Short mmCIF file of C-alpha atoms in Angstrom, two decimals:
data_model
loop_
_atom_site.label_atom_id
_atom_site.label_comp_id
_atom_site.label_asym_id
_atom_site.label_seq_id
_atom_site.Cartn_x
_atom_site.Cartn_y
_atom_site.Cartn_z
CA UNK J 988 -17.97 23.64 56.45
CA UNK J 989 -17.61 23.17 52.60
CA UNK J 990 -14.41 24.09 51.05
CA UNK J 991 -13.63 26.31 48.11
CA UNK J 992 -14.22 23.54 46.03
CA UNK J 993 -17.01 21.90 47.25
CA UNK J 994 -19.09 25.46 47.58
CA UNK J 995 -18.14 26.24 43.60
CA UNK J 996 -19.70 22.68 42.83
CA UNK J 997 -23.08 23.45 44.75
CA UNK J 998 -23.15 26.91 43.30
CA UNK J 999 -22.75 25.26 39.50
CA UNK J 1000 -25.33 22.62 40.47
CA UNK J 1001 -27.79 25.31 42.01
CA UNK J 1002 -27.38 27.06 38.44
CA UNK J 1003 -28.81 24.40 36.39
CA UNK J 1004 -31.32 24.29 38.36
CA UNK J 1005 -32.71 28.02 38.81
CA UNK J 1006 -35.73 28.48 37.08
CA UNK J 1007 -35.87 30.73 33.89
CA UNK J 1008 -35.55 34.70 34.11
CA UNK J 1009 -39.12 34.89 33.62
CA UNK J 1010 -39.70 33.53 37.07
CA UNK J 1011 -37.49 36.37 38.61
CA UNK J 1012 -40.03 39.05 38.19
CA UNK J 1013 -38.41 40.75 35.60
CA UNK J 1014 -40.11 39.43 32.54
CA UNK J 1015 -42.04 42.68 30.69
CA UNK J 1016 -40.28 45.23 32.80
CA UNK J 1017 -38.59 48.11 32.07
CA UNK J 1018 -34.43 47.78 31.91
CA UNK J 1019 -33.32 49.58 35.18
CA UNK J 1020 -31.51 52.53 35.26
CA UNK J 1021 -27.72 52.49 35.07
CA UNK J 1022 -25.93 52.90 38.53
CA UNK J 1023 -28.80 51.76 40.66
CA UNK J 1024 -28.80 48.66 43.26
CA UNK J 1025 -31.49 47.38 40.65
CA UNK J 1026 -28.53 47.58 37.57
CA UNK J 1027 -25.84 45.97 39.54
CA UNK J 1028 -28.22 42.62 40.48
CA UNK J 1029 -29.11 43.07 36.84
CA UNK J 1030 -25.51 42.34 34.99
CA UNK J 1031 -24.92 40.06 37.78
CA UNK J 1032 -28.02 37.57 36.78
CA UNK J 1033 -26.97 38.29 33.34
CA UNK J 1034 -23.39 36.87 33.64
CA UNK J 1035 -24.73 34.14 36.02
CA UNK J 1036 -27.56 33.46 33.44
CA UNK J 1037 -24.02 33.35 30.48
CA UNK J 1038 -22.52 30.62 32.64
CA UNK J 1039 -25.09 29.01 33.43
CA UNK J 1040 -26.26 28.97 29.24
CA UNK J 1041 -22.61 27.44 29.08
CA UNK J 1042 -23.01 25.27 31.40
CA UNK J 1043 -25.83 23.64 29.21
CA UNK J 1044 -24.57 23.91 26.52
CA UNK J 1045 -21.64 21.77 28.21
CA UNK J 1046 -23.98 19.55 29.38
CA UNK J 1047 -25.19 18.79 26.09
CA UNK J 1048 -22.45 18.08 24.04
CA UNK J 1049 -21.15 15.64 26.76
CA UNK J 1050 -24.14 13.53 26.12
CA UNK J 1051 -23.44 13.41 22.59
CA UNK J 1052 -19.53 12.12 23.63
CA UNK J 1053 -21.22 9.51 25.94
CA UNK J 1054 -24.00 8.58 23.15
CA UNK J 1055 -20.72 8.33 20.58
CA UNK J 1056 -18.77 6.78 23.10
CA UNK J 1057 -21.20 3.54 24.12
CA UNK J 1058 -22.53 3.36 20.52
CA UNK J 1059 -18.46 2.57 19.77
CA UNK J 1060 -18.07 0.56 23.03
CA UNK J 1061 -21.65 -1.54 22.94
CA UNK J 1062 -22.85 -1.19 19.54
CA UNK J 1063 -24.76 -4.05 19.88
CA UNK J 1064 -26.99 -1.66 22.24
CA UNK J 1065 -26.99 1.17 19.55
CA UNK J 1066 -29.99 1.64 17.39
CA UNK J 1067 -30.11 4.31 14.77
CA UNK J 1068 -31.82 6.49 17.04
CA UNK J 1069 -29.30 6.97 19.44
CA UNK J 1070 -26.72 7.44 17.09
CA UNK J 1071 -28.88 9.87 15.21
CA UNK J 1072 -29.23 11.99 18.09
CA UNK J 1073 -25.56 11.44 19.16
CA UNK J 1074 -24.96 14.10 15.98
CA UNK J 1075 -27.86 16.33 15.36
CA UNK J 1076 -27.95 17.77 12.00
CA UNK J 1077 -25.40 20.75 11.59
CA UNK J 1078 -23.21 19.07 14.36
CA UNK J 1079 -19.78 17.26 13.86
CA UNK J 1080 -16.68 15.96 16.09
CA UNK J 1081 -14.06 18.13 16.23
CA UNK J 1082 -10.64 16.30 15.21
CA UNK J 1083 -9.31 16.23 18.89
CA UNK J 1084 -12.45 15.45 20.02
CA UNK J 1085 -12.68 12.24 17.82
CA UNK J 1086 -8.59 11.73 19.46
CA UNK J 1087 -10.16 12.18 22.46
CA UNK J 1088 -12.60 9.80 21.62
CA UNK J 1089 -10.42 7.14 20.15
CA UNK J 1090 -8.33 6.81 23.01
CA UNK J 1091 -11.03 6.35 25.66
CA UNK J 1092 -12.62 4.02 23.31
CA UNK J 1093 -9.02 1.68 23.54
CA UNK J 1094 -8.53 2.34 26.92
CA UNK J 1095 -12.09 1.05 27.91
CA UNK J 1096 -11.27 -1.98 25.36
CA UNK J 1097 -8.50 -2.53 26.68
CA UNK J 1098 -10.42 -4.26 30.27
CA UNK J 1099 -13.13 -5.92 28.57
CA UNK J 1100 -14.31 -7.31 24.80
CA UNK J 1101 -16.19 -4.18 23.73
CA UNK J 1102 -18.55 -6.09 20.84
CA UNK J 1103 -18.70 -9.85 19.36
CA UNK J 1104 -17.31 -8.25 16.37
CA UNK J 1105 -13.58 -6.82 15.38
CA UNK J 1106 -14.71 -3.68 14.26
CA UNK J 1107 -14.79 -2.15 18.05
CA UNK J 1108 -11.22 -2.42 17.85
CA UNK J 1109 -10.39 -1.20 14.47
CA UNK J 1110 -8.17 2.20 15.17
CA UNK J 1111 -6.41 2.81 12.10
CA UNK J 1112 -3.67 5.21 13.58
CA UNK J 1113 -1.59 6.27 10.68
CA UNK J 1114 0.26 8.67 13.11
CA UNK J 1115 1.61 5.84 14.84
CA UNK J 1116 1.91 3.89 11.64
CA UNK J 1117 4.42 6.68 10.27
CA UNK J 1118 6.29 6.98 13.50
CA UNK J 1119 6.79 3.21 13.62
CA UNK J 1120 7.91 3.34 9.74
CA UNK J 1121 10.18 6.17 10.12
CA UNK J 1122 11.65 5.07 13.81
CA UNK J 1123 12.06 0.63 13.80
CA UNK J 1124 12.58 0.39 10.11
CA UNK J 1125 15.90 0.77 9.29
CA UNK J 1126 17.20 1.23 5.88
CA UNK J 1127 13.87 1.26 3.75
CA UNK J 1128 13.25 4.44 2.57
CA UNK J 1129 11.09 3.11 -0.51
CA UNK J 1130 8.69 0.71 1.32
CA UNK J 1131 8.30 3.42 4.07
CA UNK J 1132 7.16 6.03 1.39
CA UNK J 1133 5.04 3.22 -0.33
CA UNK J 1134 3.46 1.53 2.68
CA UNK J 1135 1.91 4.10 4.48
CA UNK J 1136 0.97 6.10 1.05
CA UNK J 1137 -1.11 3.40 -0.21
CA UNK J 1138 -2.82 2.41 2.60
CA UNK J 1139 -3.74 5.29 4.18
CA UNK J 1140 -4.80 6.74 0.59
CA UNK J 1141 -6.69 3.28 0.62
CA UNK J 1142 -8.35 2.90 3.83
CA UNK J 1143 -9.41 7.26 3.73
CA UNK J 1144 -11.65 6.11 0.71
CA UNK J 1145 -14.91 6.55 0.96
CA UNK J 1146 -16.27 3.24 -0.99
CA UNK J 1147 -13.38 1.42 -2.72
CA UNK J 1148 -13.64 -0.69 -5.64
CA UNK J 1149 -11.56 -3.37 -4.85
CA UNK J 1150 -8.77 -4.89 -2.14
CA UNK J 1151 -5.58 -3.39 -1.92
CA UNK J 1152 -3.34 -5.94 -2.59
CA UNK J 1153 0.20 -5.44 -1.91
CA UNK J 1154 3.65 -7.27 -2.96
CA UNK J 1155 6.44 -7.01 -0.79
CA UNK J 1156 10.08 -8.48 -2.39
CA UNK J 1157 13.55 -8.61 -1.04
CA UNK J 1158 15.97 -11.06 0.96
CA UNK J 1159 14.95 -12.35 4.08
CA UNK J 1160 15.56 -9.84 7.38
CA UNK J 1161 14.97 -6.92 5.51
CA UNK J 1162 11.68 -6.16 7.17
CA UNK J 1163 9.11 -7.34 4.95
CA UNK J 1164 7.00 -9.44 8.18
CA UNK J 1165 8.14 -6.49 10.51
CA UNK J 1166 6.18 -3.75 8.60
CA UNK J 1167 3.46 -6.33 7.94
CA UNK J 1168 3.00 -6.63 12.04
CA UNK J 1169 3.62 -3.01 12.20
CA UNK J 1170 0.36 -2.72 9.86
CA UNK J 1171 -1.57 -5.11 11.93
CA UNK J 1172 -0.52 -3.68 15.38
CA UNK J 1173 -1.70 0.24 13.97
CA UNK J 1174 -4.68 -0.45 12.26
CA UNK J 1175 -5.90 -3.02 14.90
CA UNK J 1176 -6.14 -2.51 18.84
CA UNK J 1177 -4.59 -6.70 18.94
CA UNK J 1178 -2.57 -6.45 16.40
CA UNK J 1179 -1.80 -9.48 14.59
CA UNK J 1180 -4.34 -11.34 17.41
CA UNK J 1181 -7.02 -9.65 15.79
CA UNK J 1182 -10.13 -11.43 14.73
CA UNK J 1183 -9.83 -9.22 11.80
CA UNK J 1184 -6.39 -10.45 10.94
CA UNK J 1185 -5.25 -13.82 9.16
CA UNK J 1186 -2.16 -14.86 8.54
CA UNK J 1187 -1.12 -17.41 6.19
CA UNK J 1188 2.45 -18.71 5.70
CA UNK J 1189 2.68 -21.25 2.75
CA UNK J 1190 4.79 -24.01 4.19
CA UNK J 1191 2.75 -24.48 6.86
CA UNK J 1192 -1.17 -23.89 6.28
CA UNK J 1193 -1.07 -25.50 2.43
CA UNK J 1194 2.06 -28.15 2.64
CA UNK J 1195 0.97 -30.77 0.66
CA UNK J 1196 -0.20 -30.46 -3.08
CA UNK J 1197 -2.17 -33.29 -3.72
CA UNK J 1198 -4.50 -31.51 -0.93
CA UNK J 1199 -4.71 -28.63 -2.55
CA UNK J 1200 -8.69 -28.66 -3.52
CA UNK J 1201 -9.24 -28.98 0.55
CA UNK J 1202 -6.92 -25.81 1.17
CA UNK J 1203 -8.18 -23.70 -1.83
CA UNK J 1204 -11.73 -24.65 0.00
CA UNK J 1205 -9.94 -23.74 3.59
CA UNK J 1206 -8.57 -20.19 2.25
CA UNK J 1207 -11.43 -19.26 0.59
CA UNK J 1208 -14.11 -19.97 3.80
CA UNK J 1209 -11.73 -18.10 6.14
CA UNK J 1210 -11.74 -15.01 4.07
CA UNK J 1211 -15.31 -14.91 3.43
CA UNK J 1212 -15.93 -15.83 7.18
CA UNK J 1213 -13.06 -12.56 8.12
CA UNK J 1214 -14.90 -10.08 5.51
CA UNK J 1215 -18.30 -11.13 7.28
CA UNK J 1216 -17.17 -10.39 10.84
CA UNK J 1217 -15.10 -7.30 9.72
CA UNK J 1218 -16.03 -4.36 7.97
CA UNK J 1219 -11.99 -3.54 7.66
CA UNK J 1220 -9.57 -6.91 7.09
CA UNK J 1221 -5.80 -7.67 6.54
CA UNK J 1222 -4.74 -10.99 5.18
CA UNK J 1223 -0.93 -11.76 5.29
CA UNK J 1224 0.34 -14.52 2.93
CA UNK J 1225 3.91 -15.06 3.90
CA UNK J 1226 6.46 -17.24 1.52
CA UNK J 1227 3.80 -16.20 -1.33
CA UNK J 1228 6.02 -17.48 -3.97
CA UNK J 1229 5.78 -20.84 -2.55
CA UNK J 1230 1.92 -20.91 -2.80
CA UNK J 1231 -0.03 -23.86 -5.15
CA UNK J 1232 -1.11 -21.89 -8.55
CA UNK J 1233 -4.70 -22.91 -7.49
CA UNK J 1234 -4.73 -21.30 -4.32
CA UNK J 1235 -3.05 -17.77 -6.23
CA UNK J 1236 -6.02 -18.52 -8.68
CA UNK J 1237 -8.73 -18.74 -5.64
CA UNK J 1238 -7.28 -15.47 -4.17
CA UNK J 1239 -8.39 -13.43 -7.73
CA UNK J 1240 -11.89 -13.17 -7.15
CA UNK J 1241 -11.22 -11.11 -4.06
CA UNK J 1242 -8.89 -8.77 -5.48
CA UNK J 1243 -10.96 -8.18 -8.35
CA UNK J 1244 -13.16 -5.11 -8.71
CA UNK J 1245 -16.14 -5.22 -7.76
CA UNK J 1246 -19.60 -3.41 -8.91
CA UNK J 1247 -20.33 -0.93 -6.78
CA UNK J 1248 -23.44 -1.74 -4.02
CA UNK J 1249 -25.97 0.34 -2.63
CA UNK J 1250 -24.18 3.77 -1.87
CA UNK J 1251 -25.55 4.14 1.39
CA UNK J 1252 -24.33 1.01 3.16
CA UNK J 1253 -20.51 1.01 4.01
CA UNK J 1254 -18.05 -0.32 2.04
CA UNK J 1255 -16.10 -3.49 2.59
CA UNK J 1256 -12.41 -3.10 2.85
CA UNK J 1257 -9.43 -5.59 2.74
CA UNK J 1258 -5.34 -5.78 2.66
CA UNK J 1259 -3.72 -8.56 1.12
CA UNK J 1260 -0.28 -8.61 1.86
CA UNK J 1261 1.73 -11.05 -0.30
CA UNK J 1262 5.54 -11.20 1.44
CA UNK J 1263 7.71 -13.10 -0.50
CA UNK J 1264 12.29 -13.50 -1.16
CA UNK J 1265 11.32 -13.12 -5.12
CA UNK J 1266 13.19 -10.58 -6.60
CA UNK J 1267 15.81 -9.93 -4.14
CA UNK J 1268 18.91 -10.51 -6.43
CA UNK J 1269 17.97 -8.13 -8.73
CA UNK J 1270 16.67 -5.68 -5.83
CA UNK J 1271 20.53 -6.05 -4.66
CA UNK J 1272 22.39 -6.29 -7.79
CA UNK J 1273 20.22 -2.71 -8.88
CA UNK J 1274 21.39 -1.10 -5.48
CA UNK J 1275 24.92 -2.08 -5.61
CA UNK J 1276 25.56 -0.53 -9.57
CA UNK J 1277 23.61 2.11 -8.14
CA UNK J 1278 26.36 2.49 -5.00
CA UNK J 1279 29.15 1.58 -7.14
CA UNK J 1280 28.32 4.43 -9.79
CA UNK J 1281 28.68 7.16 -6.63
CA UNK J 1282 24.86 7.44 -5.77
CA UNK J 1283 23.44 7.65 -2.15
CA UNK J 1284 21.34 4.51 -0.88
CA UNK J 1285 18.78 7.17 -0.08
CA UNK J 1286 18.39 8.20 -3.92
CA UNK J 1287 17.32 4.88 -5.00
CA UNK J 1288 14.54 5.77 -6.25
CA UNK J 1289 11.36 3.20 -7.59
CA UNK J 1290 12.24 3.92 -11.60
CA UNK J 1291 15.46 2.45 -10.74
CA UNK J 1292 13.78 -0.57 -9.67
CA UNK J 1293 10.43 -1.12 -10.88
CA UNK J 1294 10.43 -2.35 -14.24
CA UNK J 1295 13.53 -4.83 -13.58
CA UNK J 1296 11.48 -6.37 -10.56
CA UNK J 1297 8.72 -7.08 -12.18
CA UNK J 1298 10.22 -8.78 -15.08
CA UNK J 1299 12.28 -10.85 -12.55
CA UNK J 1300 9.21 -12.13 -10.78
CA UNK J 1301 7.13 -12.66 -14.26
CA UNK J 1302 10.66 -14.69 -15.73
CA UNK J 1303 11.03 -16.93 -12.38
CA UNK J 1304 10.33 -20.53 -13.54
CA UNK J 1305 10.86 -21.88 -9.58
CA UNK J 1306 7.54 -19.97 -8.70
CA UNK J 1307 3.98 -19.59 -10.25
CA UNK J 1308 3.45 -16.42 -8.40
CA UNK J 1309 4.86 -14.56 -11.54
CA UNK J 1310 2.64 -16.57 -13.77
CA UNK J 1311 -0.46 -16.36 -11.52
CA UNK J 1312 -3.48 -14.11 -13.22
CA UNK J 1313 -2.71 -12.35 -10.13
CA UNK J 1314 -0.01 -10.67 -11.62
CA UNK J 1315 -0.81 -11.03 -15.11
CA UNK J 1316 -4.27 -8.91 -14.76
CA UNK J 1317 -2.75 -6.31 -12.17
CA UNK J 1318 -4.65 -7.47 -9.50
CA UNK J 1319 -1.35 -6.42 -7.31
CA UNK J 1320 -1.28 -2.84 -6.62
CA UNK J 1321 2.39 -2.71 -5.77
CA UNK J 1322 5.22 -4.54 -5.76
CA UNK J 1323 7.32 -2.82 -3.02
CA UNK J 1324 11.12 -3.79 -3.04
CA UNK J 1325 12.74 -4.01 0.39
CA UNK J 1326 16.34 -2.93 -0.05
CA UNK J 1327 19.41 -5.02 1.35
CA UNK J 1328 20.34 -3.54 4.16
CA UNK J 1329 24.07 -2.42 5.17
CA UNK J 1330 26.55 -2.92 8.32
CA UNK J 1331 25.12 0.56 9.86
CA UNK J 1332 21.73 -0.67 9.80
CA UNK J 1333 22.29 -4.14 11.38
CA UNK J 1334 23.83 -1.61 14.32
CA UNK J 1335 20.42 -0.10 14.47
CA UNK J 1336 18.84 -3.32 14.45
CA UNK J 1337 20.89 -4.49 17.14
CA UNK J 1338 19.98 -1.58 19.66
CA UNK J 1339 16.71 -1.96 18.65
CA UNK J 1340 17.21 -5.66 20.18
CA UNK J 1341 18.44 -4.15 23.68
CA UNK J 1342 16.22 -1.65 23.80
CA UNK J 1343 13.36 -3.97 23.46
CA UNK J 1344 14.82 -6.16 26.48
CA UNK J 1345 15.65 -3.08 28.97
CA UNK J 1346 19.33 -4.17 28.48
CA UNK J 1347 22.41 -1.53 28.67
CA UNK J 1348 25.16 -1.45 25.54
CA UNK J 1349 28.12 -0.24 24.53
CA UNK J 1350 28.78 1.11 20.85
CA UNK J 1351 31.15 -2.06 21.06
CA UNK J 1352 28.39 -4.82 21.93
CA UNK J 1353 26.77 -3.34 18.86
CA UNK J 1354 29.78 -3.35 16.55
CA UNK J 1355 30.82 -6.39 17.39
CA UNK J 1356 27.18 -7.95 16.76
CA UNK J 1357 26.85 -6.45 13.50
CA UNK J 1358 30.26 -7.85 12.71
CA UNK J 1359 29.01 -11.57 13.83
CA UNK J 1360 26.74 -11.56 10.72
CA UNK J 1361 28.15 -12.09 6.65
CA UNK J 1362 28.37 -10.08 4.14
CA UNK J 1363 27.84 -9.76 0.52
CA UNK J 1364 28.95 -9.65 -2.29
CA UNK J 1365 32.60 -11.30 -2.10
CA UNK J 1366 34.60 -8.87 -2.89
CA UNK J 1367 32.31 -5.73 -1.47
CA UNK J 1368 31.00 -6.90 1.73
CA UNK J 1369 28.24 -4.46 1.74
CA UNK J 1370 24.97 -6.32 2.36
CA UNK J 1371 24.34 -8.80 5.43
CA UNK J 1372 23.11 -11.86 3.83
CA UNK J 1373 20.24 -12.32 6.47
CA UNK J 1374 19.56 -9.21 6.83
CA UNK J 1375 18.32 -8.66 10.54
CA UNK J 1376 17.74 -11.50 11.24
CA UNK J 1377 18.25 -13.58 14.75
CA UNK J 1378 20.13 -10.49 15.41
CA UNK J 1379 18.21 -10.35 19.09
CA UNK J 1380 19.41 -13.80 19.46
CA UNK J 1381 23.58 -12.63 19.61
CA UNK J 1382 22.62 -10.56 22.64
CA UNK J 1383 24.10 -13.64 24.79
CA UNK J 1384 26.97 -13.75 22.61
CA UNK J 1385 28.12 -9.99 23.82
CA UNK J 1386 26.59 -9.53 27.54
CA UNK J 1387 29.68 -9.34 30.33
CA UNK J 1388 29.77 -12.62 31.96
CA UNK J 1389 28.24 -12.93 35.53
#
């Protein structure tokens, strides 16, 4: 015997397949008379014939998820055609059906390489992005704002001029490579092990000057070889006041703008992020007059800051990122000051650091690890020196013995 379930099944199955009312004898005759036997079968066909309509119509659009779904998945396998008829003229996906869609495009990714490309596993969640900004970044109000502002307004355009290029500034362990990873983990499925993602750190990629021709050759290749696999790309230069003036002055022909190409093919797009200690006296001797004179950390606003940064980084003689046409013909969109951060945020940074290892603490393991880093200035004591950094490495220092 079939069960409730299993007879509901057949009787939805038998309904696609019942031939059209036309077949039922009914075709040119006259409507039957209300209260009848005749009436009664009549409504009933007519709702059955309204489910089964639905049912089709059901039917339908769940081809045109799978059509959207393996053109994303195996787009190698995906002419036109099928995409065409994956969204008929007049027909769109509904937000929560492209959610929908997103997340069972990851979660099949997630088992097997979906393409020979990155661009499978571009996901650009901004939702995440903001959560992650708002919830692991402690004390940053300004690059929060600034960050996911710019490149969400960037990445949302439909055929941008140029690469968003991006200058982060402030003393080390104040989060400049954490909201670069946080960048690379929510607009890529890999994160920073993304094909579409390069990083760069100056000290050890481009070490030597006198080889500088062979790395301004090196740089230069890998970007062009990034932009040709990926239609979206990030490129993180880390210590980027440290880099050789000819490799800032190879970098300027992809920030530039560029004339627009044909309209109908997509556009290119690309992230530089520049991360660099430049300008993080200033950043702190601006906050602390700013403290000192009564105002909240949270009302330090980018007037306060914007003009003074800038003319620090132009003015540095140790560095030629200042003097680089980078800077000089606003190729930089933003220089985004990371703020020195205080003895309550080291706290947060130090549950973060349990949290992250499944460990228990007490309100007094995280006291006393904020207390294990130094402060400055002198007399003030209100900015750890490093920041948050090798805070996760004090857990030892704190855990009960045994």
């Amino acid at each position: 015997m079939l069960g409730g379930t299993e007879r509901l099944l057949w009787l939805l199955l038998l309904s696609l397949l019942l031939p059209p009312p036309s077949a039922w004898g009914h075709g040119g005759q006259a409507r039957p008379r209300e209260g009848t036997e005749e009436a009664g079968s009549a409504r009933a066909w007519l709702a059955f014939q309204g489910l089964r309509e639905r049912l089709r119509a059901a039917g339908a659009l769940s081809r045109r998820y799978w059509a959207l779904f393996s053109c994303r998945v195996w787009p190698e396998g995906c002419g036109e055609d099928e995409e065409a008829s994956a969204r008929p003229p007049g027909w769109s996906l509904a937000l929560l059906g492209q959610q929908y869609l997103d997340i069972l495009s990851m979660w099949s990714c997630s088992f097997w390489d979906c393409c020979d490309r990155g661009d499978c596993k571009i996901i650009n969640n901004f939702t995440g992005l903001e959560a992650d900004l708002r919830v692991r970044l402690h004390g940053q109000h300004l690059a929060r704002e600034l960050v996911l502002t710019a490149v969400r307004g960037y990445l949302e355009k439909p055929r941008p001029d140029k690469a968003l290029a991006l200058s982060f500034h402030g003393w080390s362990g104040t989060g400049k490579n954490f909201v670069a990873r946080m960048l690379a983990e929510n607009l890529y499925q890999d994160g920073l092990r993304s094909d579409c993602v390069k990083v760069f750190i100056s000290t050890l990629h481009f070490p030597h000057p006198k080889n500088v021709d062979l790395y301004e050759e090196e740089l230069t290749d890998k970007i062009r070889k990034t932009q040709e696999h990926c239609r979206q790309t990030l490129f993180i230069l880390d210590e980027a006041e440290k880099l050789h003036p000819g490799l800032l002055e190879a970098l300027r022909p992809h920030l530039e703008r560029q004339a627009p190409n044909n309209h109908r093919a997509e556009s290119k797009r690309t992230i530089f992020l520049f991360l660099s200690n430049l300008g993080g006296n200033i950043i702190n001797e601006v906050v602390l007059n700013l403290l000192k004179a009564g105002q909240s950390r949270e009302e330090v606003r980018m007037e306060h800051l914007e003009s003074r940064l800038q003319a620090e980084i132009v003015a540095s003689t140790d560095s030629g990122f200042g003097h680089s046409r980078l800077v000089k013909e606003n190729l930089i969109d933003l220089f985004i000051p990371f703020l020195p951060l205080e003895f309550r945020h080291v706290r947060l940074c130090a549950r973060d650091a349990f949290l992250s290892q499944d460990l228990l603490y007490t309100e007094e393991a995280l006291d006393e690890m904020a207390r294990m880093m130094v402060y400055v200035p002198k007399e003030e004591q209100l900015f750890s020196s490093q920041g948050c950094k090798s805070i996760s490495q004090r857990i030892s220092y704190v855990l009960p013995e045994g």
